[in-house]
One Martini backbone bead per residue (centre of mass of N, CA, C, O) as a GRO file, in nm:
protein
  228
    1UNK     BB    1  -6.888  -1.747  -1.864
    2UNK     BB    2  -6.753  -1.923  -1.716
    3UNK     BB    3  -6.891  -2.125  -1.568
    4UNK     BB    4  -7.042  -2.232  -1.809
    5UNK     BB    5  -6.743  -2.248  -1.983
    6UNK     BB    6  -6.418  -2.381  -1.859
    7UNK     BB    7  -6.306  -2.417  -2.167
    8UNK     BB    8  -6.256  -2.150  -2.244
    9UNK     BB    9  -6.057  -1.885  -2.324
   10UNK     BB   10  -5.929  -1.606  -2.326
   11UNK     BB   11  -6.011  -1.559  -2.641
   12UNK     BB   12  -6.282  -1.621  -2.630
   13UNK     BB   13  -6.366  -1.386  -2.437
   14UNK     BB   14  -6.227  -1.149  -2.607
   15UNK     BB   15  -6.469  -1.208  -2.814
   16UNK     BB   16  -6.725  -1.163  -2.636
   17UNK     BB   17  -6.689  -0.890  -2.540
   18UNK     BB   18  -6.625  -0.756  -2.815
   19UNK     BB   19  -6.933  -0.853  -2.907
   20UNK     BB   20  -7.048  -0.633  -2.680
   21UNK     BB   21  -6.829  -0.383  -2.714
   22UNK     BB   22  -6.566  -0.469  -2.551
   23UNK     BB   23  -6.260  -0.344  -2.537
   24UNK     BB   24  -5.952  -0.590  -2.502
   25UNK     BB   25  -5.704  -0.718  -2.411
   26UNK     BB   26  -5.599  -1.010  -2.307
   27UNK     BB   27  -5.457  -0.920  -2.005
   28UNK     BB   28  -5.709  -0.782  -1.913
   29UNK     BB   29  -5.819  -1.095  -1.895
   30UNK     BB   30  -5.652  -1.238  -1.714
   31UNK     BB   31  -5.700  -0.993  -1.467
   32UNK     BB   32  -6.001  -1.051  -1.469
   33UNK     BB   33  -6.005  -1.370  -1.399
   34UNK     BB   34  -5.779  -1.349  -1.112
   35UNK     BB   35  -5.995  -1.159  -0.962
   36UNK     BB   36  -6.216  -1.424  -0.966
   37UNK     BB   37  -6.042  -1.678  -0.888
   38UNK     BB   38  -5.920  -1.765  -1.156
   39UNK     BB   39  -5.753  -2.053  -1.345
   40UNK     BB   40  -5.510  -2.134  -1.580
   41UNK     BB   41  -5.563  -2.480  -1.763
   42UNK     BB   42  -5.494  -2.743  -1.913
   43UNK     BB   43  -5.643  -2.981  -1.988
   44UNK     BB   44  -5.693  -3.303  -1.927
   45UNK     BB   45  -5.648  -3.633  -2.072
   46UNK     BB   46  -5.940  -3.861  -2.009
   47UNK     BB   47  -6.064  -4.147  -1.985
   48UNK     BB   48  -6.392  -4.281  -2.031
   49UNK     BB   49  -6.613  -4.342  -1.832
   50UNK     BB   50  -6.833  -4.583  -1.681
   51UNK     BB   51  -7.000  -4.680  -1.419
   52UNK     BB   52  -6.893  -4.947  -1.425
   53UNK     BB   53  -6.599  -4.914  -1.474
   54UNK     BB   54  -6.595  -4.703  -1.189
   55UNK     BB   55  -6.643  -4.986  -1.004
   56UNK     BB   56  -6.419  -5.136  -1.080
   57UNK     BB   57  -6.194  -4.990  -1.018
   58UNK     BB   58  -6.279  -4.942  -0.711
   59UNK     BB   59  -6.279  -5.256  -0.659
   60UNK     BB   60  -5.963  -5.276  -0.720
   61UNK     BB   61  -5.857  -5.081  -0.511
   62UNK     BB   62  -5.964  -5.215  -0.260
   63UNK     BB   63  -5.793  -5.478  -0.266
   64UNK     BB   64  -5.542  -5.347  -0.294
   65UNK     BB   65  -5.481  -5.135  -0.073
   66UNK     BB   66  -5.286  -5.347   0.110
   67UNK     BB   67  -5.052  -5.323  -0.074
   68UNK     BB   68  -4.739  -5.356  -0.120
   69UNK     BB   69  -4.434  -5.261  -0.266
   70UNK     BB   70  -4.347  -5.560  -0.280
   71UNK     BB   71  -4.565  -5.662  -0.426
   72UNK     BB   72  -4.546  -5.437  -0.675
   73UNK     BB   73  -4.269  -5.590  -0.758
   74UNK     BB   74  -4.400  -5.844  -0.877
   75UNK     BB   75  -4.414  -5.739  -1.152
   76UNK     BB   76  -4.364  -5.793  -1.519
   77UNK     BB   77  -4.108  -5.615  -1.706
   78UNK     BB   78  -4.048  -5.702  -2.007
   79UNK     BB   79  -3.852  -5.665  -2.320
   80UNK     BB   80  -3.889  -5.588  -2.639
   81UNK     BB   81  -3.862  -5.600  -3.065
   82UNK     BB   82  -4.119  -5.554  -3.324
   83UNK     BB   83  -4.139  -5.529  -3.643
   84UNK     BB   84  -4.232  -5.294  -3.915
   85UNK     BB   85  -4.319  -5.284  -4.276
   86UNK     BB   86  -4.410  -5.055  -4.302
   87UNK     BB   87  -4.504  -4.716  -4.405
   88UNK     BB   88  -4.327  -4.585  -4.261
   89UNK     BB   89  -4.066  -4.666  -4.063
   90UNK     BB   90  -4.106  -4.887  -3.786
   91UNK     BB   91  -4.164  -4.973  -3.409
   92UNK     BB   92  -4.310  -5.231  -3.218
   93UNK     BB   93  -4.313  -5.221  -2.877
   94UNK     BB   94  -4.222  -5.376  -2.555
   95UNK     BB   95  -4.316  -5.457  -2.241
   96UNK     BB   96  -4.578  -5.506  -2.055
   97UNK     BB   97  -4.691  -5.421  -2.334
   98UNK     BB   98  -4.837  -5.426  -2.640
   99UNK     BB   99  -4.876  -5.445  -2.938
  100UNK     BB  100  -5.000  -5.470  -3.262
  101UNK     BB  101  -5.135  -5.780  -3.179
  102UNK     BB  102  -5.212  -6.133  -3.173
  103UNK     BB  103  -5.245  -6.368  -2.970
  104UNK     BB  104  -5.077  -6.535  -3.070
  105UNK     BB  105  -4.811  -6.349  -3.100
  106UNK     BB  106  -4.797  -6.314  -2.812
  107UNK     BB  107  -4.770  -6.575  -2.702
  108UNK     BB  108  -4.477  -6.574  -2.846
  109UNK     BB  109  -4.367  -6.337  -2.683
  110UNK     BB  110  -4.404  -6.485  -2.388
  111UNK     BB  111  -4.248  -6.741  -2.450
  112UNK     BB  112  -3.965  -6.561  -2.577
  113UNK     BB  113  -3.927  -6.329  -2.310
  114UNK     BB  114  -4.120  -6.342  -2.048
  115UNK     BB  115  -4.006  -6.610  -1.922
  116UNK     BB  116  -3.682  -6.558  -1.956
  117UNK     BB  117  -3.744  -6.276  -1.768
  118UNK     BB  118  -3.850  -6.413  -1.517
  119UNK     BB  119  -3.645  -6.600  -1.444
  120UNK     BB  120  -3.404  -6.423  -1.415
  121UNK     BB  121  -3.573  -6.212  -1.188
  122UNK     BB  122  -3.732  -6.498  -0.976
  123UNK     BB  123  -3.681  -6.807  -1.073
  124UNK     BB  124  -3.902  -6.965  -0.821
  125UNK     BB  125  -4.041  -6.708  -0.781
  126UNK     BB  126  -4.328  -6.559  -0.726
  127UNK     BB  127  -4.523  -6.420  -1.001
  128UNK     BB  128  -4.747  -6.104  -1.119
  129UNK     BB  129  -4.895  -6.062  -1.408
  130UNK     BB  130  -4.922  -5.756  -1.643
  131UNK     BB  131  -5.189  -5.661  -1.803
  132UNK     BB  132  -5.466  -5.578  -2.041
  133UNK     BB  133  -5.755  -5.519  -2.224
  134UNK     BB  134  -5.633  -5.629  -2.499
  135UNK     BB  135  -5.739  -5.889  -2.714
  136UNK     BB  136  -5.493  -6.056  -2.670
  137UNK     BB  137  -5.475  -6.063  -2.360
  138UNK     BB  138  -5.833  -6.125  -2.348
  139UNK     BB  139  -5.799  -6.402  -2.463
  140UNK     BB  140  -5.884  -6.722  -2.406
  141UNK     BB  141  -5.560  -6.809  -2.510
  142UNK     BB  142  -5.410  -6.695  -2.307
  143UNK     BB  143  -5.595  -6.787  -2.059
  144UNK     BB  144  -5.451  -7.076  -2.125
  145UNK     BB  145  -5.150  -7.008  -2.144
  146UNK     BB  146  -5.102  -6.912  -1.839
  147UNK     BB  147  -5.221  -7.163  -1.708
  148UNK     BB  148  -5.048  -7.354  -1.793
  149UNK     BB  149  -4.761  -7.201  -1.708
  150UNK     BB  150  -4.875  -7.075  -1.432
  151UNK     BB  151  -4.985  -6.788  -1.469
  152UNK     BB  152  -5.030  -6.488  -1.263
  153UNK     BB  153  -5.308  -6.247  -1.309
  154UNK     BB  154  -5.354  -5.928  -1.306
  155UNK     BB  155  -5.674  -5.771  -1.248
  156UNK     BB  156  -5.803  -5.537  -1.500
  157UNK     BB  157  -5.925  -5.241  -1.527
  158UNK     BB  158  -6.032  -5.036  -1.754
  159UNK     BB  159  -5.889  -4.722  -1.893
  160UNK     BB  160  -5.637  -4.752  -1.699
  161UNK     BB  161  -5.333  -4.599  -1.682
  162UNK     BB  162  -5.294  -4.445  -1.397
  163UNK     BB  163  -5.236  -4.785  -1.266
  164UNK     BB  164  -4.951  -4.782  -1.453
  165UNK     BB  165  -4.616  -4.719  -1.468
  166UNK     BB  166  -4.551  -4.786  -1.799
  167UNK     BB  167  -4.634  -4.526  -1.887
  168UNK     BB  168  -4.374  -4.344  -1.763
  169UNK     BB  169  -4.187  -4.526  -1.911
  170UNK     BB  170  -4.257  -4.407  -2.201
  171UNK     BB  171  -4.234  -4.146  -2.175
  172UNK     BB  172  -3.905  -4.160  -2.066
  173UNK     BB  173  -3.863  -4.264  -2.404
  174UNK     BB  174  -3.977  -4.019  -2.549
  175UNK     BB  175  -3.786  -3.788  -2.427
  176UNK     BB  176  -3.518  -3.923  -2.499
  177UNK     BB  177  -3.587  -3.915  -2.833
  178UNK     BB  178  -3.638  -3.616  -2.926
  179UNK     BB  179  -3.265  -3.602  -3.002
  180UNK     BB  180  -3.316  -3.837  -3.190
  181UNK     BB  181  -3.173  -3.918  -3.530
  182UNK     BB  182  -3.299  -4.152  -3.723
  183UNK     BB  183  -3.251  -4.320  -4.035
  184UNK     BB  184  -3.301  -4.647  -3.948
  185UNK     BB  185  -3.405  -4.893  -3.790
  186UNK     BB  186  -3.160  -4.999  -3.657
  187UNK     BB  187  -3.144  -4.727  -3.501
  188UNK     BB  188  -3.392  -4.693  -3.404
  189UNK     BB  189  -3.368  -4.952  -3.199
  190UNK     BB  190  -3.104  -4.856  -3.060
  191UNK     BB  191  -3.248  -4.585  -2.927
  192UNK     BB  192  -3.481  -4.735  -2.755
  193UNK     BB  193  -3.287  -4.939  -2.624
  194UNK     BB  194  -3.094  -4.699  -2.465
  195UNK     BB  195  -3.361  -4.572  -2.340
  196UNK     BB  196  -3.389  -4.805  -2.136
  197UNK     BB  197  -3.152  -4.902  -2.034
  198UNK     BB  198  -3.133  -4.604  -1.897
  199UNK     BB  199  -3.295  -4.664  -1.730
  200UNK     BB  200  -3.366  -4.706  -1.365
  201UNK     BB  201  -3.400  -4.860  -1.040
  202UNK     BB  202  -3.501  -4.650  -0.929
  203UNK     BB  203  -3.719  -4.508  -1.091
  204UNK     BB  204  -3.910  -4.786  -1.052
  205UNK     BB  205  -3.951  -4.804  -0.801
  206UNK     BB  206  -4.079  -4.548  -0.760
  207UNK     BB  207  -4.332  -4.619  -0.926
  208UNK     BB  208  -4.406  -4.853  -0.757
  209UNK     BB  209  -4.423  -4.691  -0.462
  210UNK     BB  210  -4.661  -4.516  -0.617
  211UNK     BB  211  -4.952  -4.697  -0.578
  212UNK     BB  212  -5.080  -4.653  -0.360
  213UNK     BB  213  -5.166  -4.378  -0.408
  214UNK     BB  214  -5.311  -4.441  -0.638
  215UNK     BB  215  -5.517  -4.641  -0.462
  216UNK     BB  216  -5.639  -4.397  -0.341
  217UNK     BB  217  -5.729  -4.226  -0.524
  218UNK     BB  218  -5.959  -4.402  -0.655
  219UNK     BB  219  -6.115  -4.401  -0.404
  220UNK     BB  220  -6.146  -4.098  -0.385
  221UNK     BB  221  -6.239  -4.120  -0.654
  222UNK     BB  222  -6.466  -4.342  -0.709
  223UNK     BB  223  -6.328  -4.437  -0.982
  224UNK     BB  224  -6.234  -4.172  -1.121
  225UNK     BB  225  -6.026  -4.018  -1.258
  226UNK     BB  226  -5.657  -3.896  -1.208
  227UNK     BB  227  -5.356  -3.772  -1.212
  228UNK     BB  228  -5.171  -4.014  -1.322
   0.00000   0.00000   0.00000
């Protein structure tokens, strides 16, 4: 039965059990299944790839494979927020990656905080940009304004969230926020603001220096999604 659909819970096997004539509590289901060398595990939520998807990536690991820690701090991380005014109230973040906006407004947004966030970070050392393949990202007056401006882009395959740390770091802006009672958009910007100003550079240190890993990863498992 488990190996049939290893998506199955305790609970379900205990319901077919029971449907079988088999009466059993819950702990002695869970104790015949370790006894079978089976582990209890939540299943892990991972983006749908498909073939072409698994071979960019593949391919997009390959090259970098050999991409140093440092080359890897090369990557521009600026921050900005964006206001909402639907209902209920919230705010829109970006940090490496955008909110939903449109190509414009991205545009916007890179002109008036990435551009000044690069100065301030790199001064007129070159340096690597990195976004997603979000429509205003992929837009082709995007890929007109970085050309313009000088800024060289970082080649992206699709659904890889697992390649990109600015994920680990909204993670830990999400688990900040956890214990703040915002009342007001005001209150709310300002603890998301103190949430990401918190991160350490250590912290970003270590997640970027995890990426040879996570390259590593990609490669092992054929471009199929990783545990990252």
């Amino acid at each position: 039965i488990v190996e049939k659909d290893r998506f199955q819970t305790l609970g379900d096997l205990r319901k077919q059990w029971t449907e079988s004539g088999v009466e059993t509590s819950r702990a002695t289901v869970y104790r015949r299944v370790q006894e079978m060398g089976y582990r209890c595990h939540i299943p892990q939520v991972k983006p749908l790839l498909n073939q072409k998807q698994r071979q960019k990536r593949l391919t997009w690991a390959t090259e970098k494979q050999h991409w140093t820690v440092a080359q890897w701090s090369k990557r521009e991380m600026p921050k900005c927020l964006k206001s909402s005014v639907k209902y209920p109230q919230s705010v829109m973040v970006w940090g490496a990656m955008s909110a939903a906006v449109n190509a414009a407004s991205y545009q916007e947004i890179l002109e008036h905080f990435m551009l000044p966030s690069a100065e301030k970070l790199y001064g007129d050392e070159d340096f690597i940009f990195q976004h997603d393949l979000a429509p205003a990202h992929s837009a082709k007056t995007t890929g007109k304004w970085c050309t313009d401006h000088g800024i060289t882009v970082l080649n992206w395959p699709a659904n890889s969230p697992d390649l990109n740390p600015i994920e680990n770091l909204w993670d830990i802006v999400k688990r900040k926020l956890r214990d703040a009672r915002p009342n007001t958009l005001d209150e709310l910007k300002a603890a998301i603001e103190a949430s990401w100003a918190s991160i350490t550079p250590q912290q970003c240190h270590r997640l970027i220096a995890f990426m040879p890993r996570r390259i590593e990863a990609v490669i092992s498992a054929k471009g199929f999604p990783t545990k990252y």
